[in-house]
Short mmCIF file of C-alpha atoms in Angstrom, two decimals:
data_model
loop_
_atom_site.label_atom_id
_atom_site.label_comp_id
_atom_site.label_asym_id
_atom_site.label_seq_id
_atom_site.Cartn_x
_atom_site.Cartn_y
_atom_site.Cartn_z
CA MET A 1 6.21 8.16 -20.23
CA ILE A 2 9.93 8.37 -20.46
CA GLN A 3 9.94 8.60 -24.44
CA LYS A 4 13.57 7.42 -24.79
CA TYR A 5 12.98 4.18 -22.31
CA ARG A 6 9.45 3.88 -23.68
CA LYS A 7 10.34 3.57 -27.76
CA ALA A 8 13.38 1.26 -26.43
CA PHE A 9 11.73 -1.03 -23.89
CA ASN A 10 9.06 -2.21 -26.28
CA GLU A 11 11.21 -2.87 -29.17
CA ASN A 12 12.92 -5.58 -27.18
CA PHE A 13 10.06 -6.67 -25.65
CA THR A 14 9.34 -10.10 -26.73
CA GLU A 15 7.27 -12.63 -25.05
CA GLU A 16 9.63 -14.83 -23.90
CA ARG A 17 12.16 -11.97 -22.49
CA TYR A 18 9.14 -11.31 -20.14
CA ASN A 19 8.83 -15.92 -18.58
CA HIS A 20 12.36 -15.31 -18.03
CA PHE A 21 11.98 -12.85 -16.32
CA LEU A 22 8.74 -14.06 -14.04
CA LYS A 23 10.98 -17.45 -13.62
CA LYS A 24 13.71 -15.51 -12.31
CA LEU A 25 11.42 -13.71 -10.08
CA GLY A 26 10.36 -15.52 -8.43
CA GLU A 27 13.06 -18.39 -8.18
CA GLY A 28 13.82 -19.32 -4.40
CA PHE A 29 10.34 -17.74 -3.10
CA PRO A 30 7.04 -19.45 -3.20
CA GLU A 31 4.22 -19.01 -6.34
CA ILE A 32 3.86 -15.85 -6.97
CA PRO A 33 0.04 -15.80 -7.29
CA PHE A 34 -0.61 -11.99 -8.03
CA ARG A 35 -0.41 -10.74 -12.12
CA VAL A 36 3.18 -8.73 -12.44
CA ALA A 37 3.78 -6.55 -15.73
CA GLU A 38 5.05 -6.67 -18.28
CA THR A 39 7.03 -3.71 -18.42
CA PRO A 40 7.65 -1.20 -15.66
CA ILE A 41 6.63 2.10 -15.45
CA PHE A 42 8.93 5.46 -16.67
CA ILE A 43 8.15 7.98 -13.90
CA PRO A 44 8.91 11.59 -15.94
CA ASP A 45 10.98 14.35 -13.58
CA ALA A 46 8.13 16.58 -14.15
CA LEU A 47 5.34 13.69 -12.65
CA LYS A 48 7.86 12.41 -9.66
CA LYS A 49 7.62 16.41 -8.92
CA LYS A 50 4.15 16.90 -8.54
CA LEU A 51 4.06 13.53 -7.06
CA ILE A 52 6.30 14.79 -3.90
CA ALA A 53 4.41 17.58 -3.85
CA ALA A 54 0.71 16.61 -3.37
CA GLY A 55 2.68 13.79 -0.87
CA GLU A 56 3.99 16.73 1.34
CA GLU A 57 0.80 18.53 1.35
CA ILE A 58 -1.04 14.80 2.02
CA ILE A 59 1.58 14.65 5.33
CA SER A 60 0.69 18.99 6.05
CA LEU A 61 -2.95 17.43 7.61
CA ILE A 62 -1.51 14.60 9.04
CA LYS A 63 0.63 16.63 11.40
CA GLN A 64 -1.56 18.72 12.86
CA ASP A 65 -2.24 19.10 16.06
CA ASN A 66 -5.73 18.58 15.65
CA PHE A 67 -5.04 15.64 13.09
CA LYS A 68 -6.29 12.64 15.80
CA GLU A 69 -9.18 14.54 16.73
CA LEU A 70 -10.49 15.33 13.36
CA THR A 71 -10.22 11.25 13.33
CA GLN A 72 -11.34 9.78 15.84
CA LYS A 73 -14.09 8.67 15.01
CA ALA A 74 -12.39 6.17 12.05
CA ILE A 75 -12.29 4.30 14.14
CA PRO A 76 -14.74 1.52 14.32
CA LYS A 77 -14.54 1.01 18.75
CA GLU A 78 -14.07 -2.77 18.28
CA TRP A 79 -11.42 -2.72 16.86
CA ASN A 80 -9.78 0.14 18.58
CA VAL A 81 -7.02 -1.08 20.14
CA PRO A 82 -4.52 0.68 23.00
CA ASN A 83 -1.89 1.89 23.65
CA GLU A 84 -1.39 4.00 20.27
CA ILE A 85 1.71 5.29 18.97
CA ALA A 86 2.91 9.44 18.03
CA HIS A 87 2.42 8.80 13.97
CA PRO A 88 2.81 5.58 11.67
CA HIS A 89 5.39 4.44 10.63
CA PHE A 90 3.97 3.75 7.06
CA LEU A 91 2.69 6.50 5.00
CA THR A 92 1.28 4.64 1.18
CA PHE A 93 -1.14 7.35 -1.19
CA ASP A 94 -2.00 5.85 -4.37
CA TYR A 95 -2.22 7.82 -7.81
CA GLY A 96 -3.83 7.58 -10.88
CA LEU A 97 -2.72 9.29 -14.26
CA CYS A 98 -4.78 11.19 -15.55
CA LYS A 99 -3.90 14.82 -17.71
CA ASP A 100 -5.25 18.54 -16.42
CA GLU A 101 -6.70 20.75 -18.13
CA SER A 102 -3.51 22.02 -20.27
CA GLY A 103 -2.88 18.66 -21.33
CA GLU A 104 0.09 17.58 -18.39
CA LEU A 105 0.82 14.76 -16.57
CA THR A 106 -0.43 14.71 -13.23
CA PRO A 107 -1.53 12.53 -10.12
CA MET A 108 -5.17 12.30 -8.61
CA LEU A 109 -5.02 10.46 -5.02
CA ILE A 110 -7.21 7.24 -5.13
CA GLU A 111 -6.47 5.86 -2.00
CA MET A 112 -4.05 5.93 1.19
CA GLN A 113 -2.78 4.19 3.95
CA GLY A 114 -0.61 4.05 7.42
CA PHE A 115 -0.20 0.95 6.87
CA PRO A 116 2.38 -1.32 4.95
CA SER A 117 2.33 -2.25 1.96
CA LEU A 118 5.32 -4.52 -0.37
CA TYR A 119 8.19 -2.79 0.94
CA GLY A 120 10.36 -5.90 0.81
CA PHE A 121 9.14 -6.98 -2.56
CA GLN A 122 9.44 -2.83 -4.69
CA THR A 123 12.84 -3.58 -4.15
CA HIS A 124 13.08 -7.06 -5.92
CA LEU A 125 10.71 -6.53 -8.46
CA ALA A 126 12.25 -3.42 -9.88
CA LYS A 127 15.80 -4.88 -9.61
CA THR A 128 14.66 -8.25 -11.41
CA TYR A 129 13.40 -5.44 -14.28
CA LYS A 130 16.63 -4.42 -14.27
CA LYS A 131 18.59 -6.94 -14.75
CA GLU A 132 16.21 -8.99 -17.43
CA PHE A 133 15.35 -6.44 -19.29
CA ASP A 134 19.18 -4.86 -19.75
CA LEU A 135 18.14 -1.11 -18.35
CA ASP A 136 19.71 1.82 -18.13
CA GLU A 137 21.60 1.21 -14.39
CA LYS A 138 21.58 5.09 -13.96
CA LEU A 139 17.21 4.01 -12.85
CA SER A 140 15.79 3.94 -10.27
CA PRO A 141 13.23 2.97 -8.50
CA TYR A 142 13.72 5.34 -5.04
CA PHE A 143 13.28 8.37 -3.80
CA ASN A 144 15.50 11.16 -2.42
CA GLY A 145 19.11 9.72 -2.71
CA LEU A 146 18.47 6.07 -1.47
CA ASP A 147 20.03 3.15 -3.42
CA GLU A 148 19.43 -0.70 -1.83
CA THR A 149 21.33 -0.85 0.49
CA SER A 150 20.15 2.44 2.83
CA TYR A 151 17.10 1.80 2.04
CA PHE A 152 16.87 -1.44 3.89
CA GLU A 153 19.40 -0.04 6.86
CA LEU A 154 16.60 2.92 7.23
CA PHE A 155 13.46 -0.39 6.67
CA LYS A 156 15.58 -2.81 9.38
CA ARG A 157 15.70 0.51 11.35
CA VAL A 158 11.88 1.44 11.36
CA ILE A 159 11.13 -2.65 11.76
CA ILE A 160 13.51 -3.52 14.47
CA GLY A 161 14.67 -1.03 15.87
CA GLU A 162 17.07 -1.80 19.10
CA HIS A 163 15.99 -5.32 19.49
CA ARG A 164 17.39 -8.48 17.89
CA PRO A 165 15.29 -9.74 14.28
CA GLN A 166 14.38 -12.80 16.24
CA GLU A 167 12.75 -10.64 18.75
CA VAL A 168 10.27 -8.83 15.79
CA ALA A 169 7.92 -11.07 13.47
CA LEU A 170 6.27 -10.93 10.42
CA MET A 171 2.63 -11.78 11.71
CA ASP A 172 -0.50 -12.25 9.69
CA ILE A 173 -3.64 -14.37 9.86
CA ASP A 174 -1.77 -17.29 7.56
CA ALA A 175 1.25 -15.30 6.74
CA PRO A 176 2.62 -17.83 4.42
CA ASN A 177 0.01 -18.35 2.16
CA GLN A 178 -1.48 -14.28 1.64
CA LYS A 179 -1.21 -13.49 -1.10
CA THR A 180 2.04 -10.69 -0.28
CA ALA A 181 3.33 -13.27 1.06
CA ILE A 182 6.43 -13.62 -1.34
CA ASP A 183 7.01 -10.19 -0.19
CA PHE A 184 7.21 -11.47 3.23
CA PHE A 185 9.97 -13.09 2.22
CA VAL A 186 11.29 -10.85 0.78
CA THR A 187 11.76 -9.10 3.86
CA ALA A 188 12.06 -12.45 6.19
CA LYS A 189 15.22 -12.83 4.60
CA HIS A 190 16.75 -8.88 4.58
CA LEU A 191 15.77 -8.01 7.91
CA GLY A 192 16.38 -11.62 9.41
CA ILE A 193 12.93 -11.68 11.28
CA LYS A 194 10.17 -14.42 11.58
CA ILE A 195 7.32 -14.56 10.15
CA LEU A 196 3.89 -15.95 11.75
CA ALA A 197 1.00 -17.02 11.45
CA LEU A 198 -1.31 -15.27 14.50
CA GLU A 199 -1.84 -19.46 15.78
CA GLU A 200 2.51 -19.79 16.30
CA ILE A 201 1.84 -17.04 18.61
CA SER A 202 0.47 -17.59 22.37
CA LYS A 203 -0.08 -15.42 25.29
CA GLU A 204 1.19 -16.01 28.75
CA GLY A 205 -0.08 -12.84 30.71
CA ASN A 206 0.49 -9.96 28.42
CA GLN A 207 3.20 -11.15 26.84
CA LEU A 208 3.17 -12.72 23.54
CA PHE A 209 5.64 -15.80 22.76
CA TYR A 210 6.24 -18.95 19.79
CA GLU A 211 8.71 -21.32 19.61
CA GLU A 212 11.44 -22.25 17.77
CA ASN A 213 13.78 -25.61 17.21
CA GLY A 214 12.36 -26.00 21.25
CA GLN A 215 12.78 -23.30 22.48
CA LYS A 216 10.11 -20.34 23.54
CA ILE A 217 11.52 -17.12 22.14
CA LYS A 218 9.45 -13.49 23.93
CA LEU A 219 8.28 -11.05 20.97
CA LYS A 220 8.76 -7.00 21.30
CA ARG A 221 7.28 -6.50 18.48
CA ILE A 222 4.86 -7.53 15.20
CA TYR A 223 5.38 -5.75 12.21
CA ASN A 224 1.21 -5.62 11.55
CA ARG A 225 0.40 -7.55 8.26
CA LEU A 226 -2.92 -8.24 9.60
CA ILE A 227 -6.53 -6.68 8.09
CA PHE A 228 -8.71 -6.25 10.61
CA ASP A 229 -11.25 -5.63 8.16
CA GLU A 230 -10.83 -8.90 6.90
CA ILE A 231 -11.87 -10.50 9.98
CA GLY A 232 -15.29 -9.17 10.54
CA GLU A 233 -17.51 -10.27 13.24
CA ASN A 234 -14.84 -13.69 12.81
CA THR A 235 -12.97 -12.90 16.69
CA ASP A 236 -12.70 -17.07 16.69
CA ILE A 237 -9.29 -16.95 15.17
CA PHE A 238 -7.95 -15.05 18.16
CA LYS A 239 -9.40 -17.89 21.12
CA ASN A 240 -5.59 -20.12 19.59
CA SER A 241 -3.20 -17.23 19.85
CA PHE A 242 -4.45 -13.56 21.26
CA ASP A 243 -6.33 -10.80 20.78
CA PRO A 244 -5.09 -7.84 19.94
CA ARG A 245 -7.30 -5.36 21.50
CA GLU A 246 -6.02 -6.98 24.80
CA GLU A 247 -3.45 -4.43 26.91
CA LEU A 248 -0.81 -6.23 25.70
CA ASP A 249 3.19 -5.64 26.17
CA ILE A 250 4.46 -5.90 22.28
CA GLU A 251 5.62 -2.38 20.25
CA TRP A 252 3.49 -3.01 17.00
CA ILE A 253 4.13 -1.84 13.85
CA THR A 254 2.68 0.10 12.73
CA HIS A 255 0.20 0.11 15.57
CA PRO A 256 -3.12 -1.02 13.81
CA ASN A 257 -5.61 1.68 14.71
CA TRP A 258 -3.31 4.18 12.09
CA PHE A 259 -5.06 1.32 8.53
CA TYR A 260 -8.72 3.86 10.48
CA ARG A 261 -6.69 7.16 10.31
CA ILE A 262 -4.97 7.30 7.27
CA SER A 263 -7.58 5.79 5.16
CA LYS A 264 -10.58 7.45 2.72
CA TYR A 265 -12.24 8.48 5.92
CA THR A 266 -8.82 11.53 5.96
CA MET A 267 -10.17 12.14 2.25
CA PRO A 268 -12.69 14.73 2.85
CA PHE A 269 -10.18 17.18 4.53
CA LEU A 270 -8.02 17.04 1.92
CA LYS A 271 -8.42 19.89 -0.23
CA SER A 272 -5.80 20.37 -3.00
CA GLU A 273 -4.96 20.05 -7.34
CA PHE A 274 -4.14 16.45 -6.75
CA VAL A 275 -6.92 15.60 -4.53
CA PRO A 276 -10.69 14.36 -6.29
CA GLU A 277 -13.71 16.02 -4.96
CA THR A 278 -14.23 14.38 -2.03
CA ARG A 279 -17.40 14.38 0.88
CA PHE A 280 -18.96 12.31 3.68
CA LEU A 281 -21.70 10.47 2.42
CA ASN A 282 -24.00 11.83 5.59
CA THR A 283 -22.51 14.90 4.40
CA ILE A 284 -24.46 15.26 1.21
CA GLU A 285 -27.78 17.16 1.17
CA ASN A 286 -28.52 16.95 -2.12
CA ILE A 287 -27.38 14.15 -3.80
CA PRO A 288 -25.74 15.54 -6.89
CA THR A 289 -27.63 15.31 -10.78
CA ASP A 290 -24.30 14.11 -12.58
CA LEU A 291 -23.85 10.71 -10.69
CA GLU A 292 -22.31 9.38 -12.86
CA ASN A 293 -18.98 11.24 -12.80
CA TYR A 294 -18.56 9.75 -8.69
CA VAL A 295 -17.93 6.69 -7.36
CA LEU A 296 -19.37 5.40 -4.34
CA LYS A 297 -17.38 4.12 -1.35
CA PRO A 298 -17.18 2.12 1.64
CA LEU A 299 -15.34 3.79 4.21
CA PHE A 300 -13.83 0.19 5.83
CA SER A 301 -13.13 -1.90 2.78
CA PHE A 302 -10.04 -3.15 1.52
CA ALA A 303 -8.26 -3.68 -3.11
CA GLY A 304 -11.80 -2.15 -3.47
CA MET A 305 -13.95 -4.93 -2.48
CA GLY A 306 -17.66 -3.03 -2.39
CA VAL A 307 -17.33 0.22 -4.51
CA ILE A 308 -20.37 1.64 -6.45
CA ILE A 309 -18.67 2.19 -9.84
CA ASP A 310 -21.32 3.07 -11.81
CA VAL A 311 -23.53 4.66 -9.00
CA THR A 312 -27.35 5.65 -9.06
CA GLU A 313 -29.62 7.59 -7.12
CA ALA A 314 -31.05 4.26 -6.21
CA ASP A 315 -27.51 2.86 -5.08
CA ILE A 316 -27.29 5.71 -2.44
CA ILE A 317 -30.97 5.75 -1.20
CA ALA A 318 -29.97 2.29 -0.55
CA ILE A 319 -26.81 3.05 2.24
CA LYS A 320 -28.53 2.40 5.66
CA ASP A 321 -24.54 3.61 6.86
CA PRO A 322 -23.98 6.88 5.44
CA GLU A 323 -21.61 8.24 7.83
CA ASN A 324 -19.47 5.35 6.20
CA TRP A 325 -19.32 5.72 3.06
CA ILE A 326 -17.69 8.29 0.55
CA LEU A 327 -18.83 9.78 -2.53
CA GLN A 328 -15.81 10.90 -4.76
CA ARG A 329 -15.55 12.56 -7.87
CA LYS A 330 -14.56 10.34 -10.62
CA VAL A 331 -10.88 10.49 -11.45
CA THR A 332 -10.31 10.41 -15.08
CA TYR A 333 -7.09 7.48 -15.45
CA GLU A 334 -5.18 9.10 -19.20
CA PRO A 335 -3.80 5.71 -21.13
CA VAL A 336 -0.11 6.76 -20.34
CA ILE A 337 2.27 3.16 -21.12
CA LYS A 338 1.94 2.34 -23.97
CA ALA A 339 1.69 -1.17 -24.37
CA PRO A 340 2.24 -2.61 -28.28
CA ASP A 341 -1.20 -2.30 -28.86
CA ALA A 342 -2.22 0.23 -27.06
CA GLY A 343 -2.36 2.92 -24.28
CA VAL A 344 -2.55 1.41 -21.00
CA LYS A 345 -4.00 3.28 -17.54
CA ALA A 346 -1.27 3.08 -14.48
CA GLU A 347 -1.71 3.99 -10.41
CA ILE A 348 1.09 4.82 -8.60
CA ARG A 349 1.80 4.09 -4.76
CA MET A 350 4.14 6.56 -3.07
CA MET A 351 5.86 4.58 -0.06
CA TYR A 352 7.29 6.03 3.36
CA LEU A 353 8.72 4.56 5.73
CA TRP A 354 8.39 6.90 9.20
CA PRO A 355 10.86 6.05 12.18
CA GLU A 356 9.84 6.78 15.21
CA GLY A 357 10.48 10.44 15.88
CA GLU A 358 11.43 11.57 12.98
CA GLU A 359 10.15 13.22 9.73
CA PRO A 360 8.35 10.55 6.99
CA GLN A 361 10.58 9.32 4.05
CA LEU A 362 9.71 8.54 0.55
CA CYS A 363 11.79 6.23 -0.13
CA ILE A 364 10.42 3.04 -2.86
CA ASN A 365 7.01 3.57 -4.89
CA LEU A 366 4.71 0.11 -6.46
CA GLY A 367 2.37 1.11 -9.74
CA ARG A 368 -0.62 -0.51 -10.67
CA LEU A 369 -1.81 -1.06 -14.96
CA SER A 370 -5.15 -1.29 -15.93
CA ARG A 371 -7.16 -2.04 -18.94
CA GLY A 372 -10.03 -1.80 -17.15
CA LYS A 373 -13.02 -0.42 -14.63
CA MET A 374 -10.70 -1.18 -11.50
CA ILE A 375 -6.80 -0.92 -11.43
CA GLY A 376 -5.93 -3.55 -9.04
CA VAL A 377 -4.66 -6.81 -10.64
CA ARG A 378 -7.75 -9.68 -8.95
CA TYR A 379 -10.00 -6.81 -11.43
CA ASN A 380 -7.24 -7.15 -14.75
CA ALA A 381 -6.80 -10.81 -14.68
CA ASP A 382 -6.96 -11.48 -18.20
CA PHE A 383 -5.25 -8.69 -19.94
CA ASP A 384 -1.89 -8.65 -20.52
CA TRP A 385 0.79 -5.60 -20.10
CA VAL A 386 -1.68 -4.87 -16.42
CA GLY A 387 -0.69 -5.67 -13.05
CA GLY A 388 1.95 -5.01 -10.40
CA SER A 389 4.62 -2.79 -11.45
CA VAL A 390 7.41 -0.76 -9.88
CA GLY A 391 8.40 3.22 -11.60
CA LEU A 392 11.54 3.68 -12.67
CA MET A 393 13.39 7.17 -12.88
CA GLU A 394 16.19 8.47 -13.64
CA LYS A 395 18.29 8.73 -10.48
#
């Protein structure tokens, strides 16, 4: 998209160089189980400004006094966790790259979350792209004047706060073996915190502990990467550890309720040139006659699971819980990334950190390239020039 960088990158690209890049990317870390794209995204200044403006509009809704009231029904009763905090520590907004009516490149909101993303890995990915492909030093994945040092200072302040690193743990069900484990290890390397599987945490009274070298250490904060949607009814996993829904002497980074509040549930409340028409299915009196222009999404799903791309009237009629679904006007992705053989579609995730008592700060981004009907890396496994990426901008 910044043509001078795209042209130079493609002219100098070789499979050997890409394979060497992948080798360096994984060096010292567990194997990366998802596909990493051959190229970064070179974000032009005009698109960067639109991405920032889109995010500011969304954040203004989230900061409204009645936002919690608007989104209270987003939290399933069986997953409502006590002691919710005033705001999330993370905001991530996913935009498809499209063209507007005048042919200008524009972002369109696809998904949003009040839950952490690859905040550690994206720094490592950008740095490795730049080094292994000899990219211009003035290209950066960061916003608001941040660099690698100041970014991790902010990240550390959000995750660790006033505590000692050993009193904070990144937690998931089977953390070291998750698909995103490399993000966990990059984060732990920079912040000095523990990576703990759920069963490595024990409960005494309302306090949580883990053991290290035979010593019992009290946890004060959990950097939560556990997604309740993925647990479903399998609550037996809590038997040998602790149940997050109990009253606990623990600080959540971020509190689990925000995963639900800031999600697809929020989108029908947004009215913006950067947000496609989105409605709760149970509020639709007349099914649109042009369903080919819509996509049907469950509110409570993760990584695109359950999404119906080619919607029919029968699909809608078959939905037993329409209050838990949205009907969203399709977004037409523009194949803006020039691969050697064809154009490739792209999505950019804008990633914010929100320190307690401060304002949310746009920090870094994540890119995904696709040739398939859906953007996620799992839907593009058989293609090249697709997968996880990062946007680089001129400082």
